[in-house]
Amino acid sequence: GAVVSQHPSRVICKSGTSVKIECRSLDFQATTMFWYRQFPKKSLMLMATSNEGSKATYEQGVEKDKFLINHASLTLSTLTVTSAHPEDSSFYICSARMAGRDTEAFFGQGTRLTVV
Amino acid sequence: GQNIDQPTEMTATEGAIVQINCTYQTSGFNGLFWYQQHAGEAPTFLSYNVLDGLEEKGRFSSFLSRSKGYSYLLLKELQMKDSASYLCAAMDSNYQLIWGAGTKLIIKP
């Protein structure tokens, strides 16, 4: 149980285009989903926290107009990187948490984004 | 400020035991997590401690001392597949995870 599916696992896009990454909780309802970005040999950097049906809360320094997050249902959250640039190339990971704040967060497989 | 410290890299021999330490400073505390992350993959959950003491789960054990702001992950009977990064994360009073940079564990035959 507690499977989180993230799609796509790898994507290459051209500069200036937009890319959408999906994060689905397959067998539980995710009241909260988190989006992380990870640079090589670095820790996970929280980008934003999203609760179903409400606007995402972005961390300081993260451009909300560039990284659009939608949490339309209890099983799906999407991250759209708009007008992507090479510096947006990174490993993006989502995680989902069930109701009950102190439970572990379950991670998706991650998406390797390369902007050329 | 909030901070997590863990060694950058450790090397151990197949079949041996290794202990990865983690110290934390957070605003409030709601538990300490350990995750394993293989290169290019997302982290996978290993353990969660919120009370002092040792939690054993197969070859892996995790220890917590809240008064010292200290945890360790103990890996026994090391296997080559244990070569990975091990991330320590503390949950603060807002239930947010504060992540360490990870410890890269290299297993040698």
Short mmCIF file of N, CA, C and O in Angstrom, two decimals, chain A residues 34 36 38 41-44 46 49 59 91 93 97 101-105 107-110 112, chain B residues 30 33 35 37 40-45 48 87 91 93-97 99-102 104:
data_model
loop_
_atom_site.label_atom_id
_atom_site.label_comp_id
_atom_site.label_asym_id
_atom_site.label_seq_id
_atom_site.Cartn_x
_atom_site.Cartn_y
_atom_site.Cartn_z
N PHE A 34 3.74 17.36 -1.45
CA PHE A 34 4.92 18.22 -1.42
C PHE A 34 5.69 18.06 -2.73
O PHE A 34 5.79 16.96 -3.27
N TYR A 36 9.48 18.71 -4.33
CA TYR A 36 10.87 18.97 -4.00
C TYR A 36 11.69 19.07 -5.28
O TYR A 36 11.36 18.51 -6.31
N GLN A 38 15.85 18.58 -6.33
CA GLN A 38 17.13 18.10 -5.81
C GLN A 38 18.23 18.30 -6.83
O GLN A 38 18.13 17.82 -7.97
N LYS A 41 24.09 15.79 -5.63
CA LYS A 41 24.83 15.74 -4.36
C LYS A 41 24.33 16.77 -3.34
O LYS A 41 25.05 17.16 -2.44
N LYS A 42 23.09 17.17 -3.50
CA LYS A 42 22.50 18.12 -2.56
C LYS A 42 21.26 17.52 -1.91
O LYS A 42 20.71 16.53 -2.39
N SER A 43 20.83 18.16 -0.84
CA SER A 43 19.65 17.67 -0.16
C SER A 43 18.39 18.03 -0.94
O SER A 43 18.43 18.81 -1.89
N LEU A 44 17.28 17.47 -0.50
CA LEU A 44 16.00 17.84 -1.09
C LEU A 44 15.65 19.27 -0.69
O LEU A 44 15.78 19.65 0.47
N LEU A 46 12.54 21.79 -0.50
CA LEU A 46 11.10 21.89 -0.61
C LEU A 46 10.75 23.11 -1.44
O LEU A 46 11.20 24.22 -1.15
N THR A 49 4.13 23.31 -0.83
CA THR A 49 3.21 22.36 -0.18
C THR A 49 1.82 22.63 -0.72
O THR A 49 1.39 23.79 -0.76
N GLU A 59 7.64 27.98 -0.96
CA GLU A 59 8.76 28.36 -0.11
C GLU A 59 9.40 29.64 -0.64
O GLU A 59 9.28 29.97 -1.84
N PHE A 91 16.20 17.34 -10.75
CA PHE A 91 15.42 16.16 -10.37
C PHE A 91 14.29 16.66 -9.49
O PHE A 91 14.52 17.25 -8.43
N ILE A 93 10.89 15.82 -7.30
CA ILE A 93 10.28 14.69 -6.58
C ILE A 93 9.03 15.18 -5.85
O ILE A 93 9.06 16.24 -5.22
N ARG A 97 1.22 12.85 1.65
CA ARG A 97 0.98 12.49 3.05
C ARG A 97 -0.50 12.24 3.26
O ARG A 97 -1.35 12.96 2.78
N ARG A 101 -0.81 14.32 10.63
CA ARG A 101 0.37 15.08 10.26
C ARG A 101 1.68 14.35 10.49
O ARG A 101 2.64 14.59 9.80
N ASP A 102 1.70 13.46 11.45
CA ASP A 102 3.00 12.90 11.78
C ASP A 102 3.27 11.57 11.08
O ASP A 102 4.18 10.85 11.44
N THR A 103 2.48 11.26 10.09
CA THR A 103 2.77 10.04 9.33
C THR A 103 3.85 10.36 8.30
O THR A 103 4.06 11.49 7.93
N GLU A 104 4.52 9.34 7.85
CA GLU A 104 5.57 9.53 6.87
C GLU A 104 4.96 10.01 5.56
O GLU A 104 3.79 9.81 5.30
N ALA A 105 5.79 10.65 4.77
CA ALA A 105 5.39 11.05 3.44
C ALA A 105 5.91 10.01 2.46
O ALA A 105 7.03 9.54 2.59
N PHE A 107 7.06 8.89 -1.28
CA PHE A 107 7.64 9.59 -2.41
C PHE A 107 7.27 8.96 -3.75
O PHE A 107 7.16 7.74 -3.87
N GLY A 108 7.14 9.83 -4.74
CA GLY A 108 7.05 9.36 -6.11
C GLY A 108 8.45 8.99 -6.60
O GLY A 108 9.44 9.14 -5.87
N GLN A 109 8.51 8.50 -7.81
CA GLN A 109 9.78 7.99 -8.34
C GLN A 109 10.73 9.11 -8.77
O GLN A 109 11.90 8.86 -9.01
N GLY A 110 10.21 10.32 -8.87
CA GLY A 110 11.04 11.43 -9.31
C GLY A 110 10.99 11.63 -10.81
O GLY A 110 10.71 10.70 -11.58
N ARG A 112 13.33 13.39 -13.87
CA ARG A 112 14.57 14.04 -14.30
C ARG A 112 14.22 14.96 -15.48
O ARG A 112 13.89 14.48 -16.56
N ASN B 30 8.96 16.76 15.93
CA ASN B 30 7.88 15.78 15.78
C ASN B 30 8.36 14.50 15.13
O ASN B 30 7.60 13.82 14.46
N PHE B 33 13.30 11.03 10.71
CA PHE B 33 13.15 10.04 9.65
C PHE B 33 14.50 9.72 9.04
O PHE B 33 15.38 10.58 8.94
N TYR B 35 15.86 8.01 5.35
CA TYR B 35 15.50 7.55 4.02
C TYR B 35 16.74 7.06 3.31
O TYR B 35 17.85 7.56 3.53
N GLN B 37 18.38 6.61 -0.51
CA GLN B 37 18.21 7.11 -1.87
C GLN B 37 19.33 6.59 -2.76
O GLN B 37 20.50 6.94 -2.57
N GLY B 40 19.79 8.72 -8.75
CA GLY B 40 18.78 8.87 -9.79
C GLY B 40 17.39 8.43 -9.41
O GLY B 40 16.48 8.43 -10.24
N GLU B 41 17.22 8.03 -8.16
CA GLU B 41 15.91 7.57 -7.71
C GLU B 41 15.41 8.43 -6.56
O GLU B 41 16.16 9.16 -5.94
N ALA B 42 14.13 8.32 -6.29
CA ALA B 42 13.55 9.04 -5.16
C ALA B 42 13.89 8.33 -3.85
O ALA B 42 14.22 7.15 -3.84
N PRO B 43 13.82 9.04 -2.74
CA PRO B 43 14.10 8.41 -1.45
C PRO B 43 13.06 7.35 -1.10
O PRO B 43 11.89 7.47 -1.46
N THR B 44 13.49 6.34 -0.37
CA THR B 44 12.56 5.35 0.16
C THR B 44 12.67 5.34 1.68
O THR B 44 13.77 5.45 2.23
N PHE B 45 11.55 5.20 2.33
CA PHE B 45 11.47 5.27 3.78
C PHE B 45 12.18 4.10 4.45
O PHE B 45 12.02 2.95 4.05
N TYR B 48 11.33 5.71 11.34
CA TYR B 48 10.79 6.91 11.98
C TYR B 48 10.90 6.73 13.48
O TYR B 48 10.43 5.72 14.02
N LEU B 87 19.53 9.71 3.91
CA LEU B 87 19.08 11.05 4.27
C LEU B 87 18.42 11.04 5.64
O LEU B 87 17.55 10.21 5.92
N MET B 91 11.36 16.42 11.67
CA MET B 91 10.09 17.12 11.48
C MET B 91 9.95 18.17 12.57
O MET B 91 10.06 17.85 13.75
N SER B 93 8.01 21.72 14.43
CA SER B 93 6.73 21.92 15.10
C SER B 93 5.60 22.17 14.10
O SER B 93 4.42 21.99 14.43
N ASN B 94 5.94 22.60 12.89
CA ASN B 94 4.93 22.80 11.85
C ASN B 94 4.75 21.56 10.99
O ASN B 94 4.13 21.63 9.93
N TYR B 95 5.32 20.48 11.43
CA TYR B 95 5.24 19.21 10.70
C TYR B 95 5.92 19.29 9.34
O TYR B 95 5.56 18.57 8.41
N GLN B 96 6.89 20.16 9.22
CA GLN B 96 7.68 20.24 7.99
C GLN B 96 8.95 19.44 8.18
O GLN B 96 9.56 19.45 9.25
N LEU B 97 9.37 18.77 7.11
CA LEU B 97 10.60 17.99 7.17
C LEU B 97 11.80 18.89 6.86
O LEU B 97 11.81 19.59 5.85
N TRP B 99 15.62 18.58 5.93
CA TRP B 99 16.45 17.51 5.38
C TRP B 99 17.93 17.76 5.58
O TRP B 99 18.42 18.88 5.41
N GLY B 100 18.66 16.71 5.89
CA GLY B 100 20.11 16.75 5.83
C GLY B 100 20.54 16.59 4.38
O GLY B 100 19.73 16.25 3.51
N ALA B 101 21.83 16.81 4.13
CA ALA B 101 22.34 16.73 2.77
C ALA B 101 22.57 15.29 2.33
O ALA B 101 22.82 15.04 1.15
N GLY B 102 22.49 14.37 3.27
CA GLY B 102 22.66 12.97 2.92
C GLY B 102 24.08 12.49 3.14
O GLY B 102 25.04 13.26 3.02
N LYS B 104 26.64 9.69 1.71
CA LYS B 104 26.88 8.71 0.66
C LYS B 104 27.66 7.55 1.25
O LYS B 104 28.77 7.73 1.75
#
